[in-house]
Coordinates of C-alpha atoms in Angstrom, one line a residue:
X1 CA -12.2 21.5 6.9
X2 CA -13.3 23.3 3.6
X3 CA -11.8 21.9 0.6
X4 CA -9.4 24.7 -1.1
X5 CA -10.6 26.9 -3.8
X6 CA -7.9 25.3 -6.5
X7 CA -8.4 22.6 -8.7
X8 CA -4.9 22.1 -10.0
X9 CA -1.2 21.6 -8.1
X10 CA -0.3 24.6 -9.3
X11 CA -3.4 26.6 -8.0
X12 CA -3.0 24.9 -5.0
X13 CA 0.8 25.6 -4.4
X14 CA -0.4 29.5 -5.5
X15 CA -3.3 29.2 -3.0
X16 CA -0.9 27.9 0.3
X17 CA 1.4 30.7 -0.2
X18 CA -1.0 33.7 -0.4
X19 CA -2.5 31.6 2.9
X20 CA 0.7 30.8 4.8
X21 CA 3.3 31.7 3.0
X22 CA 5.2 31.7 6.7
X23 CA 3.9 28.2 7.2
X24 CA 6.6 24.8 6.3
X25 CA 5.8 23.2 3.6
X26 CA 8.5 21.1 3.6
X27 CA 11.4 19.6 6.1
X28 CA 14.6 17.9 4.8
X29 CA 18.3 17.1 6.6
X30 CA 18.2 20.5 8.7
X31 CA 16.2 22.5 5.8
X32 CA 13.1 24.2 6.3
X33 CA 11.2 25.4 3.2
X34 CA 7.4 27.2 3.4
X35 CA 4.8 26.9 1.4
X36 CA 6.1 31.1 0.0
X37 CA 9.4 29.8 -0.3
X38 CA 8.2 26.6 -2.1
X39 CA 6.1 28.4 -4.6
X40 CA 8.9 31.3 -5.1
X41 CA 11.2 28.3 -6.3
X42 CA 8.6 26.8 -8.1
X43 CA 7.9 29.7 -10.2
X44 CA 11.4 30.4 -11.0
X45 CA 11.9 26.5 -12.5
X46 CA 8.2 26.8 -14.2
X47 CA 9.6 30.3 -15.7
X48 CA 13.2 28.3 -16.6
X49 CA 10.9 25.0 -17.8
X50 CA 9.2 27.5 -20.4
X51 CA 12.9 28.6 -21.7
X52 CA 13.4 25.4 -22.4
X53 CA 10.5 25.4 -24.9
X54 CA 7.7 22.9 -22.5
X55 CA 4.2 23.9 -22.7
X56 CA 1.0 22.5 -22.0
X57 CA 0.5 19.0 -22.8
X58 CA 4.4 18.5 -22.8
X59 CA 5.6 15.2 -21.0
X60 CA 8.4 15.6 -18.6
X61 CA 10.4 12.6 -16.9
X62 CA 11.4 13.0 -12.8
X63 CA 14.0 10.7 -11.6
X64 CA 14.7 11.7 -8.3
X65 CA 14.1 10.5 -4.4
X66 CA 12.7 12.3 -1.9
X67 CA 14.2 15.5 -1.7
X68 CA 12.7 19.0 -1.9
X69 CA 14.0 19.5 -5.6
X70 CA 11.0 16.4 -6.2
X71 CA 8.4 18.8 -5.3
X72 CA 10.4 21.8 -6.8
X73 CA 10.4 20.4 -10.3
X74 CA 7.0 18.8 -9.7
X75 CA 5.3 22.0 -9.3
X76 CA 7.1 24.0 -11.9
X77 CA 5.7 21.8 -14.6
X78 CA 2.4 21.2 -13.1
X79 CA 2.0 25.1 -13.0
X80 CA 2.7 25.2 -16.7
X81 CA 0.3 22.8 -17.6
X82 CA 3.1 20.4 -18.6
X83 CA 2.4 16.2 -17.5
X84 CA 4.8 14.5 -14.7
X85 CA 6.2 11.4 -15.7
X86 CA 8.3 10.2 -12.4
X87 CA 10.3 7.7 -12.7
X88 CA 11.3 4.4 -10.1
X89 CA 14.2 5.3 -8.4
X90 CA 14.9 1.7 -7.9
X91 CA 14.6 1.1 -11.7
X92 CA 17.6 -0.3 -13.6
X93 CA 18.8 0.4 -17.0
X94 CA 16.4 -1.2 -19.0
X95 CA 13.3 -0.1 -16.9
X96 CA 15.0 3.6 -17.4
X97 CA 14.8 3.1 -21.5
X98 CA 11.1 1.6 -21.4
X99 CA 9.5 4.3 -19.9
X100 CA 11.6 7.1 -21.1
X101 CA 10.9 5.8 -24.5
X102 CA 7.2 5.0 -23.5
X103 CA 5.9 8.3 -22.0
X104 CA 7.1 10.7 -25.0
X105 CA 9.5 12.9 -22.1
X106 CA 10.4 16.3 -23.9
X107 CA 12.7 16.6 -21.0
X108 CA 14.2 14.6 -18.6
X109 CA 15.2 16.0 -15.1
X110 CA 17.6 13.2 -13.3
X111 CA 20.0 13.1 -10.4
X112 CA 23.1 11.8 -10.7
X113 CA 23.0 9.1 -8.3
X114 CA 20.9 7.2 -5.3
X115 CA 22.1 5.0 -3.3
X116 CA 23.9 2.1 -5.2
X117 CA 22.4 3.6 -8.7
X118 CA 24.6 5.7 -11.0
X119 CA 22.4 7.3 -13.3
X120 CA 25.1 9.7 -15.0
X121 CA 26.2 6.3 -16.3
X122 CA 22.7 4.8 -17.0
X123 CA 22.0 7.7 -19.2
X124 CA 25.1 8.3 -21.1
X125 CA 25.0 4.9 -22.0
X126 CA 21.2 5.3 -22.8
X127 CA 21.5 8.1 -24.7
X128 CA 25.2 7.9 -26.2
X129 CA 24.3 11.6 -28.2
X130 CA 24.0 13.1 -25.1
X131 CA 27.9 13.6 -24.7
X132 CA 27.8 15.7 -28.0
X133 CA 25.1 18.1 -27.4
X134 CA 25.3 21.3 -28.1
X135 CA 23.6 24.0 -26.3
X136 CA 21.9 21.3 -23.9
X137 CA 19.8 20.2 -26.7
X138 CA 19.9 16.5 -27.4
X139 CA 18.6 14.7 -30.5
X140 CA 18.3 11.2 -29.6
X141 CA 17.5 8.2 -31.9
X142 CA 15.9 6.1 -29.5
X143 CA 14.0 8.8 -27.9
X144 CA 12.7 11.2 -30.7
X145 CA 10.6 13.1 -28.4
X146 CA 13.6 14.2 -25.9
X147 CA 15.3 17.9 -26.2
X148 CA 16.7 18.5 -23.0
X149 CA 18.3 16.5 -20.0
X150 CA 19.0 18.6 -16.9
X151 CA 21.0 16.9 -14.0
X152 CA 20.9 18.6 -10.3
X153 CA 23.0 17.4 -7.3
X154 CA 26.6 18.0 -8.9
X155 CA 29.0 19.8 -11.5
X156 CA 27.7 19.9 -15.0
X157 CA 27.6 16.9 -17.5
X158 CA 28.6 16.8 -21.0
X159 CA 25.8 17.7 -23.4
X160 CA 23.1 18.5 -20.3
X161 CA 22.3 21.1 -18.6
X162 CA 22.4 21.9 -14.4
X163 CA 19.6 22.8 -12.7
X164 CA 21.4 26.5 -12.2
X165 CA 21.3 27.1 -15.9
X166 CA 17.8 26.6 -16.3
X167 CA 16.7 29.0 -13.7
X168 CA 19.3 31.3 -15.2
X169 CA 17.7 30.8 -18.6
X170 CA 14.3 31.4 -16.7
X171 CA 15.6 34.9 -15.8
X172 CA 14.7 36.1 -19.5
X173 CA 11.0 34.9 -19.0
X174 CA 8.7 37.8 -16.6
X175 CA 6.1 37.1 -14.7
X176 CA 3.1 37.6 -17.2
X177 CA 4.1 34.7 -19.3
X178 CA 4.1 32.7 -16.3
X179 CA 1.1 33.6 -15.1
X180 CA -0.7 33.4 -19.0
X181 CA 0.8 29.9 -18.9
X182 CA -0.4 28.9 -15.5
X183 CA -4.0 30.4 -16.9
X184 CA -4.0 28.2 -19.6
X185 CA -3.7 25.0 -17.1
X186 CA -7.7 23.3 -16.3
X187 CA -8.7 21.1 -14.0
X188 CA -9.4 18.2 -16.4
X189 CA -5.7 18.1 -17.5
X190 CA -4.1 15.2 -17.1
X191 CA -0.9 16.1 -14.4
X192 CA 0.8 12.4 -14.1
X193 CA 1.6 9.9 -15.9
X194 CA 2.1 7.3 -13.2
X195 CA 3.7 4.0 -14.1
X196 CA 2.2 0.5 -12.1
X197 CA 5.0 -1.9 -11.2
X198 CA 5.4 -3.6 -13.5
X199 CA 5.1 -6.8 -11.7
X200 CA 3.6 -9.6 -14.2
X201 CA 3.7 -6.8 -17.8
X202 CA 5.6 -4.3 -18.9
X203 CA 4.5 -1.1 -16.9
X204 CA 1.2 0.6 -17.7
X205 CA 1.3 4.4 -17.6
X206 CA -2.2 5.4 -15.6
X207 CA -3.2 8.9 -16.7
X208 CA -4.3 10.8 -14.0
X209 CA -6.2 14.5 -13.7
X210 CA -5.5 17.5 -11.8
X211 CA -8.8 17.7 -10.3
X212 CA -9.1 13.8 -9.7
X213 CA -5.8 14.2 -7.2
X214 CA -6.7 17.3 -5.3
X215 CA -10.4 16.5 -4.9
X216 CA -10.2 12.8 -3.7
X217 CA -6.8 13.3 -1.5
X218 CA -9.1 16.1 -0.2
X219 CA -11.4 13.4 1.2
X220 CA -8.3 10.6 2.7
X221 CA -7.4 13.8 4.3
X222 CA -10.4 14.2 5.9
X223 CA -11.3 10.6 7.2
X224 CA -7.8 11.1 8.8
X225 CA -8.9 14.3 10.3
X226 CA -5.7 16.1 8.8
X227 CA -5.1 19.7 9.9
X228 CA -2.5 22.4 9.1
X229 CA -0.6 21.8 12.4
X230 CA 0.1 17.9 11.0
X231 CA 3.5 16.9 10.4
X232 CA 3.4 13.9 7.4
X233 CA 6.0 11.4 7.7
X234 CA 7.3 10.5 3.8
X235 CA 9.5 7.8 3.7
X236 CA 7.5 6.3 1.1
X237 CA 8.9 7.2 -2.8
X238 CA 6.9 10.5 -4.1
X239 CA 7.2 8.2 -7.7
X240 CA 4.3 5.7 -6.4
X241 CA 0.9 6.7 -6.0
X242 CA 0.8 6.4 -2.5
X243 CA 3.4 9.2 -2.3
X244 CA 2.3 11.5 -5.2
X245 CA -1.4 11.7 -5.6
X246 CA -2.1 11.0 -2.2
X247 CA 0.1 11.8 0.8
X248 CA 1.6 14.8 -1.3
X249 CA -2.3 16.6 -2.2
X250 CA -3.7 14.9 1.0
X251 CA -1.5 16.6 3.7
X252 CA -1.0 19.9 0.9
X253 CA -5.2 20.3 0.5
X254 CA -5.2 20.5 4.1
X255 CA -2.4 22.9 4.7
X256 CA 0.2 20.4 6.4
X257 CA 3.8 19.5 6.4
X258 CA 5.5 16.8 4.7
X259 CA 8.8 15.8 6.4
X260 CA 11.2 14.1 3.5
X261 CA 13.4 10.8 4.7
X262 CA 15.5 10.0 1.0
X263 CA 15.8 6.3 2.0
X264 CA 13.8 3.8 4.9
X265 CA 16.6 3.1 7.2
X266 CA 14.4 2.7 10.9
X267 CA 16.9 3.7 13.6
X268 CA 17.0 7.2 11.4
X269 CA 13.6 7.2 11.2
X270 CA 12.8 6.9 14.9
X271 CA 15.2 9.7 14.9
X272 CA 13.4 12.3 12.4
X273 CA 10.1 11.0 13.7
X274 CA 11.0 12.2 17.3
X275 CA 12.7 15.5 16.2
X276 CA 10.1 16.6 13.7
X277 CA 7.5 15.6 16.5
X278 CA 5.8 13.8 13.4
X279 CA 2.0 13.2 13.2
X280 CA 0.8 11.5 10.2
X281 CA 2.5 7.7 9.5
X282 CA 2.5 6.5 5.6
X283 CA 4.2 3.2 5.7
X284 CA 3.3 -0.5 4.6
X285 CA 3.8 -3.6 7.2
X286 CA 7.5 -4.0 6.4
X287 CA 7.8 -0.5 7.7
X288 CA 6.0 -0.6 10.9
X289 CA 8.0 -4.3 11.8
X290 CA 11.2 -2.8 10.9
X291 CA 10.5 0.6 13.2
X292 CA 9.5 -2.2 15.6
X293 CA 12.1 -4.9 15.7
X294 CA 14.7 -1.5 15.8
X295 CA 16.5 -1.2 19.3
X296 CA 15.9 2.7 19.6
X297 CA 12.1 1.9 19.6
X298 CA 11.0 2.6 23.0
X299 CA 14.1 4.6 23.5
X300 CA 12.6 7.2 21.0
X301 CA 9.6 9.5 21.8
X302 CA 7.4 9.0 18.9
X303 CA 4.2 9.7 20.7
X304 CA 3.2 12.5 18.5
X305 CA 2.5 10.1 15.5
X306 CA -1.3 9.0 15.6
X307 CA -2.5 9.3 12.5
X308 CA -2.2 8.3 8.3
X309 CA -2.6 4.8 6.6
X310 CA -1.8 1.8 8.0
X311 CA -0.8 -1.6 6.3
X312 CA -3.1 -4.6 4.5
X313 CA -3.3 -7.3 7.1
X314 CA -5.0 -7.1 10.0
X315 CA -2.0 -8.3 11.7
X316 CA 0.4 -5.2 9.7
X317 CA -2.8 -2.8 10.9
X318 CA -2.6 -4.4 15.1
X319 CA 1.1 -3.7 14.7
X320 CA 0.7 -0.4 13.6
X321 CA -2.1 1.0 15.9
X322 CA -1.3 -1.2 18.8
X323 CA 2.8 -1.6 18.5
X324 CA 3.8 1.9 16.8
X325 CA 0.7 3.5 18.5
X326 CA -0.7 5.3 15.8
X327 CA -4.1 4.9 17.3
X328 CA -5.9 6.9 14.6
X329 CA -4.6 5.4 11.6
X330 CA -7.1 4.5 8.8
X331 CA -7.4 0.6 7.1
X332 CA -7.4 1.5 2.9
X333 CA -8.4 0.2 -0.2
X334 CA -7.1 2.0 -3.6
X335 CA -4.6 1.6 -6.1
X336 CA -2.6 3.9 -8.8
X337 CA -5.8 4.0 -11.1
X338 CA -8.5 4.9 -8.4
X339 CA -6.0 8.4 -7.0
X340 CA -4.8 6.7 -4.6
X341 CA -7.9 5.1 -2.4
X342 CA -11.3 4.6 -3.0
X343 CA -12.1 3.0 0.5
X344 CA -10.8 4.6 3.5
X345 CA -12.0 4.1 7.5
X346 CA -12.6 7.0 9.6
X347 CA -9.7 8.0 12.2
X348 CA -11.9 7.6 15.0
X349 CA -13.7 4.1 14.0
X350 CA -13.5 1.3 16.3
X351 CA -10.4 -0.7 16.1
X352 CA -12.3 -3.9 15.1
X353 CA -13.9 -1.9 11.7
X354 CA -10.7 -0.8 10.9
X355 CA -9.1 -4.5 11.1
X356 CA -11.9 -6.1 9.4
X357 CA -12.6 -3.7 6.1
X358 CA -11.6 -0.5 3.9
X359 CA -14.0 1.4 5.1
X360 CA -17.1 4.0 3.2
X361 CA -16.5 4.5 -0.4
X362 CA -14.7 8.2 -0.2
X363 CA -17.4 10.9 -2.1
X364 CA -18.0 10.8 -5.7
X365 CA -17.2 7.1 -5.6
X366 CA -19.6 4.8 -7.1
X367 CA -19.0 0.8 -6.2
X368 CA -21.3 -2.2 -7.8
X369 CA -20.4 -5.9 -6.8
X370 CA -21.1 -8.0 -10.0
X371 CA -20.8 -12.3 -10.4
X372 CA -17.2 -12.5 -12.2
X373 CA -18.7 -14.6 -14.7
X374 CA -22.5 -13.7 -15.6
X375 CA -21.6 -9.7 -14.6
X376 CA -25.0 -9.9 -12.2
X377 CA -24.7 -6.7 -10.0
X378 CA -24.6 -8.9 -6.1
X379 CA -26.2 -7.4 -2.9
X380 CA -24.8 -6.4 0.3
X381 CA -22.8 -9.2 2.1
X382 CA -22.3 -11.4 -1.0
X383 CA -18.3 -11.3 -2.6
X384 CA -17.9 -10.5 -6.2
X385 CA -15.8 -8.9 -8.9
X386 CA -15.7 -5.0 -7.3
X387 CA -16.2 -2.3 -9.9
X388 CA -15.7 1.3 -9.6
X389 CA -17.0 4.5 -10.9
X390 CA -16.0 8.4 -10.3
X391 CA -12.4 9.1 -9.9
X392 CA -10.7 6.7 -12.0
X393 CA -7.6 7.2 -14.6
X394 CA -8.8 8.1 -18.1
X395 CA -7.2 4.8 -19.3
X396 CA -3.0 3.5 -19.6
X397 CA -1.0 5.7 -21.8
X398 CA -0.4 4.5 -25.3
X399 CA -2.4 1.2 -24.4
X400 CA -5.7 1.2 -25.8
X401 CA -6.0 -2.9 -25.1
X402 CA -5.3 -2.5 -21.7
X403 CA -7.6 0.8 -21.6
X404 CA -10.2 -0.8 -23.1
X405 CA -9.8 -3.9 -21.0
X406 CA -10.2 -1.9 -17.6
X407 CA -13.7 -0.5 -18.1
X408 CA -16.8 -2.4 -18.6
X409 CA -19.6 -1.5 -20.7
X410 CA -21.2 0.8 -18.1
X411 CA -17.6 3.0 -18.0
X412 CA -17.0 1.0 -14.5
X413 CA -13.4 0.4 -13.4
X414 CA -12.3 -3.3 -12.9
X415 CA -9.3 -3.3 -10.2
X416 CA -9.5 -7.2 -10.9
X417 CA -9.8 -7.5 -6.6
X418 CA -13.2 -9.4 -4.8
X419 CA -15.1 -8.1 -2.2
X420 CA -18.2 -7.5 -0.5
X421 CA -20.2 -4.5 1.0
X422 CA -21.7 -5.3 4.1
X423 CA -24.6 -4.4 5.0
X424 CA -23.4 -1.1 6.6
X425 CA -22.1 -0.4 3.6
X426 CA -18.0 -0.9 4.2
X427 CA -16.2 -2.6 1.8
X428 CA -14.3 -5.7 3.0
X429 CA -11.7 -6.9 0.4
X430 CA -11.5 -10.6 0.3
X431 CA -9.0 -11.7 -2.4
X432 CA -7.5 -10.6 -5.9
X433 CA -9.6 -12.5 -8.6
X434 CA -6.0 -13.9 -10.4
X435 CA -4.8 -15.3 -6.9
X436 CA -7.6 -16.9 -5.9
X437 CA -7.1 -21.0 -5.4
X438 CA -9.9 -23.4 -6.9
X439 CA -8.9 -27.0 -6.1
X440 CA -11.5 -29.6 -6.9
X441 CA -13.6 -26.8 -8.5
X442 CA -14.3 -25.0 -5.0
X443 CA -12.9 -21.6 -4.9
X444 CA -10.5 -20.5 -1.7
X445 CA -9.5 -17.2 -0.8
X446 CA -5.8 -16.6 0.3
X447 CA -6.6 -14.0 2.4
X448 CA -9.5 -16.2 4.1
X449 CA -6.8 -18.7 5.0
X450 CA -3.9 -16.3 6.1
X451 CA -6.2 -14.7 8.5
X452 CA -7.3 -18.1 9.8
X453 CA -3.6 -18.8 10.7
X454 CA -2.6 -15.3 12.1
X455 CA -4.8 -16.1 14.7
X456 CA -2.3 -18.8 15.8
X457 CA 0.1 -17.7 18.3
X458 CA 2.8 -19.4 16.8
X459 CA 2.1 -17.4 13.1
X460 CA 3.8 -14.5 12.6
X461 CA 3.2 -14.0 9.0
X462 CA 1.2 -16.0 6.9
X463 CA 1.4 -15.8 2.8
X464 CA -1.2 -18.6 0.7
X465 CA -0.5 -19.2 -2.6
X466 CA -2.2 -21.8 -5.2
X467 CA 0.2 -24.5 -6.6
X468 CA -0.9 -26.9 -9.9
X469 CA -1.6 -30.3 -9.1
X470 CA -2.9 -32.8 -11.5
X471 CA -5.7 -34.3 -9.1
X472 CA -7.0 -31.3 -7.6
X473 CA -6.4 -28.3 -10.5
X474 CA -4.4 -26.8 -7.6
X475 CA -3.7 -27.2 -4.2
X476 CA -3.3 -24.7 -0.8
X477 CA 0.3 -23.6 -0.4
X478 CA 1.6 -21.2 2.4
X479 CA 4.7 -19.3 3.5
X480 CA 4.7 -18.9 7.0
X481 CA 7.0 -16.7 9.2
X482 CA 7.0 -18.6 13.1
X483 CA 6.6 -16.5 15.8
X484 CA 7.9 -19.9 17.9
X485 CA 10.8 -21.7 16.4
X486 CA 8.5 -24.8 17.5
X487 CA 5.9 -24.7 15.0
X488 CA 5.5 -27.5 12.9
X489 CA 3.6 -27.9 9.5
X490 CA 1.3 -30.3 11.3
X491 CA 0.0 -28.2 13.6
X492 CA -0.3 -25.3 11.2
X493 CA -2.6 -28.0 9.3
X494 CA -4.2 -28.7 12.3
X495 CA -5.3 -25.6 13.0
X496 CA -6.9 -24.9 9.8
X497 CA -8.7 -27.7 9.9
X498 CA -10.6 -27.1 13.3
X499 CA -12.1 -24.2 12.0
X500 CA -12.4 -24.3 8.0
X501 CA -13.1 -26.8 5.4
X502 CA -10.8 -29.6 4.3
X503 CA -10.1 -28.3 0.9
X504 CA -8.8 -24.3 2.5
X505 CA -5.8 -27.3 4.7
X506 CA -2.2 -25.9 3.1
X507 CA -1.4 -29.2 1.1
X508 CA 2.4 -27.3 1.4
X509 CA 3.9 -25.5 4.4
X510 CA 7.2 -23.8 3.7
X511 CA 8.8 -21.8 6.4
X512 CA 10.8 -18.7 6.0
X513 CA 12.0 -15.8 7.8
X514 CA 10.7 -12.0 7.3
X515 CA 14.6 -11.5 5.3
X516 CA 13.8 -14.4 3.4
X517 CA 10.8 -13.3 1.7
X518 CA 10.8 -11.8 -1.7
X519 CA 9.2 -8.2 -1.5
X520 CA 9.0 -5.4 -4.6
X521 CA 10.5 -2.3 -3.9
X522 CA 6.8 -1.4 -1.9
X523 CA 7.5 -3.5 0.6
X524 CA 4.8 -5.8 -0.6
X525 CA 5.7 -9.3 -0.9
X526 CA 4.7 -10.3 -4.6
X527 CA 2.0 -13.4 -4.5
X528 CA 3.3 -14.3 -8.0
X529 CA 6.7 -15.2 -6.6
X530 CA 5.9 -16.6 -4.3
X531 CA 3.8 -19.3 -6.6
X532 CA 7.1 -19.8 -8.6
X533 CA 8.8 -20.4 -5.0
X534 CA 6.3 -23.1 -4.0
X535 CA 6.3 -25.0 -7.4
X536 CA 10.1 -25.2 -7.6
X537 CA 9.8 -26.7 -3.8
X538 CA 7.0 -28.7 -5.1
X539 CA 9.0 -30.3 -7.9
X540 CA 11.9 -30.5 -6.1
X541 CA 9.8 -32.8 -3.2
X542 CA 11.2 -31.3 -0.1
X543 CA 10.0 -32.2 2.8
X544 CA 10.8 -28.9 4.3
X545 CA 13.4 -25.7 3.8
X546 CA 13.9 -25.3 7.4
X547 CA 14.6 -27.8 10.2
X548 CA 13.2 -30.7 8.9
X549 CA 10.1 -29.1 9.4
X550 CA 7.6 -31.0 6.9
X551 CA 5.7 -29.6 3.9

């Protein structure tokens, strides 16, 4: 398919609606918006945004799930030229204050609750001058660079302003400002600030381009074959990466339709999925177990859903193009930094590439494999420290230590993950370089391991983790979720040892259910804690924290 003409969200929006302005954009709880309806309330909140005072360059903060209003408000300030800055639904108070202090926000644009999460109470106690505004203008202490805060979804608040009064206030603006503004808007501005987890720092706010998004989310569309008739399933926040600069421009650049779920809740999802006769699947392993394990699987029609991005393990990706049946599904490699992927399989490769690697680097991707410690560039087949060069953030906001720490001296992005190119030229990721295990000064890769015991029919999940030990430097720890109730430690020993080294044998065994393990908000089940988990059992000297079962 040819890429659009656009080079910026708001050129793109622009472009779909002289296009297809009959076409649906977007799908959500019984609403139907196209792509001309979309851009008509897009322009009238871009015209309101520029009431409000915010220009190019200006930061504004999106807390808000998956609803239409996300996209709404998203394209109304990238059409203006001002930057993005969503925010984690599933943050709490203090999370809220870092980044809103962090990434500069001239204005803040919040619901007023999610779930368990009052957020008219988060931000009145956040902001305490906000009760006392005048005119919705705010002049905040703690956050000097904040002016406005606009809450949708409910009545009016003291001090802020509702979503109505800002498109009323946009009423005064006429359509050549708008459009002078949207001129004014290049393909080398940056459009998000997008904020990592978080998970071992304080989060790092990638800076990400207009033209970085639409051009690489171009390409994941097209190893997934994507198409104007596909139906994108997005369960997965629009805040993270995954959701933002690559399902949202992916399925967009190709002239889909993204179908909103708020909140992952399976036996709804089955629902939606069969209704909206849904195409394109964007969930993690967590997702595709819990559509699984659901008793309305197999009861629900979900044929129609073939293709998208399946999960990390080859086990997560078996489940997910052999369970779910999303038989065209791609295996991935990217993160926030890198738009999304840099590494994506073809739709139509053979299941074995796509369980064993990430596939071709996408266009305009450069990849060199260097020795972690001399820097060496390695050849095909050998595992180093990857590097990456093309589409990669211009550095963290308001971190030049962590920017600077990123890049190497040829401007090449380190991820901090090792891999190899084979000799075909696919990435296979083997490990992340700070969770690798040396014990007795011989490296060993978790995910060499875990894959060694998902090939036991008894393994269901399988998580390895390092663990100090005076002798060794560390030893081999694992998690493991049973597929039998009968597994023991001893034979999940055993069966390392028949077909690996001595020093890759799980010193610790620990057995836990899928509800037992610790996962971030991702659905990714954090290594780090895991770690913490096995040393407290490790000092504690259990024998097992299941049955008797020995570690």
């Amino acid at each position: 398919m040819e890429m659009p003409r656009s080079r910026t969200f708001g050129g793109l929006l622009a472009e779909l609606a002289a296009r297809d302005a009959d076409r649906p954009a977007v799908v959500f709880e019984g609403t139907i918006w196209t792509f001309g309806e979309l851009d008509r309330r897009a322009s009238a909140l871009a015209k309101g945004l520029l009431a409000l005072g915010l220009r190019r360059g200006d930061h504004l903060a999106l807390l808000a799930s998956n609803r239409p209003e996300w996209l709404c408000v998203a394209f109304a300030a990238l059409r203006i030229g001002a930057v993005l800055c969503p925010l984690n639904t599933w943050y709490k108070r203090a999370e809220l204050d870092f980044v809103l202090n962090h990434c500069d926000a001239k204005v803040l644009f919040t619901m007023e609750r999610f779930l368990r999460q009052d957020y008219v109470a988060d931000w009145y106690a956040l902001i305490p001058e906000l009760a006392e505004a005048k005119d919705g203008r705010v002049r905040a202490a703690r956050y000097p660079c904040l002016e406005r805060v606009v809450f949708f979804g409910g009545p009016a608040q003291p001090g802020a302003l509702a979503l109505d009064e800002v498109l009323e206030r946009g009423r005064a603006v006429g359509d050549a400002a708008l459009a002078a503004a949207a001129a004014e808007v290049r393909p080398e501005d940056v459009c998000y600030i997008l904020y990592t987890s978080g998970s071992t720092a304080a989060p790092k706010g990638a800076l990400l381009q207009h033209v970085g998004c639409i051009e690489n989310a171009f390409q994941i569309g097209e190893r997934q074959h994507l198409t104007p008739d596909d139906r994108l399933w997005l369960v997965t926040p629009l805040f993270w990466g995954l959701g933002s600069e690559n399902a949202l421009p992916a399925i967009y650049g190709h002239g889909g339709c993204i179908v909103l779920q708020e909140h992952f809740e399976p036996g709804r999802a089955l629902e939606l999925i069969e209704r909206e006769r849904c195409t394109v699947f964007y969930g993690l392993g967590n997702i595709t177990r819990a559509l699984l394990d659901h008793p309305d699987f197999g009861k629900r029609d979900v044929s129609a859903l073939e293709k998208g991005v399946v999960g990390f393990t080859p086990e997560d990706k078996r489940l997910t193009i052999e369970g779910l049946g999303v038989s065209r599904c791609c295996s991935i490699y990217g993160l926030t930094e890198c738009y999304g992927n840099s590494f994506v399989t073809d739709a139509d490769d053979p299941l074995e590439v796509k369980l064993n690697n990430q596939g071709f680097p996408l266009p305009h991707t450069q990849v060199k494999i260097v020795d972690p410690e001399t820097g060496r560039r390695l050849g095909p087949g050998e595992i180093g420290l990857l590097c990456l060069k093309g589409y990669t953030t211009l550095g963290y906001y308001k971190n030049p230590e962590e920017t600077a720490k990123a890049y190497d001296a040829e401007g090449y992005f380190i991820p901090g993950d090792l891999g190899q190119i084979d000799q075909d030229g696919r990435f296979r990721f083997y490990a992340r370089a700070k969770e690798m295990i040396k014990t007795g000064g011989i490296n060993v890769s978790p995910l060499e391991v875990e894959l060694l015991l998902l090939a036991h029919p008894k393994v269901k999940q399988a998580f390895v983790v390092g663990v100090p030990d005076e002798e060794k430097g560390e030893r081999v720890a694992v998690f493991v979720e049973p597929a039998d109730p009968s597994l023991t430690a001893a034979e999940v020993r055993a069966h390392v040892k028949e077909q690996a080294a001595s020093y890759k044998v799980p010193e610790h065994v620990f057995f836990r259910s899928d509800a037992e393990l610790p996962r971030l908000a991702s659905g990714k089940v954090p290594k780090y804690v895991l770690r913490e988990l096995a040393i407290q059992e490790v000092q504690r000297g259990s024998a097992s924290t299941r049955q008797g079962r020995g570690h």
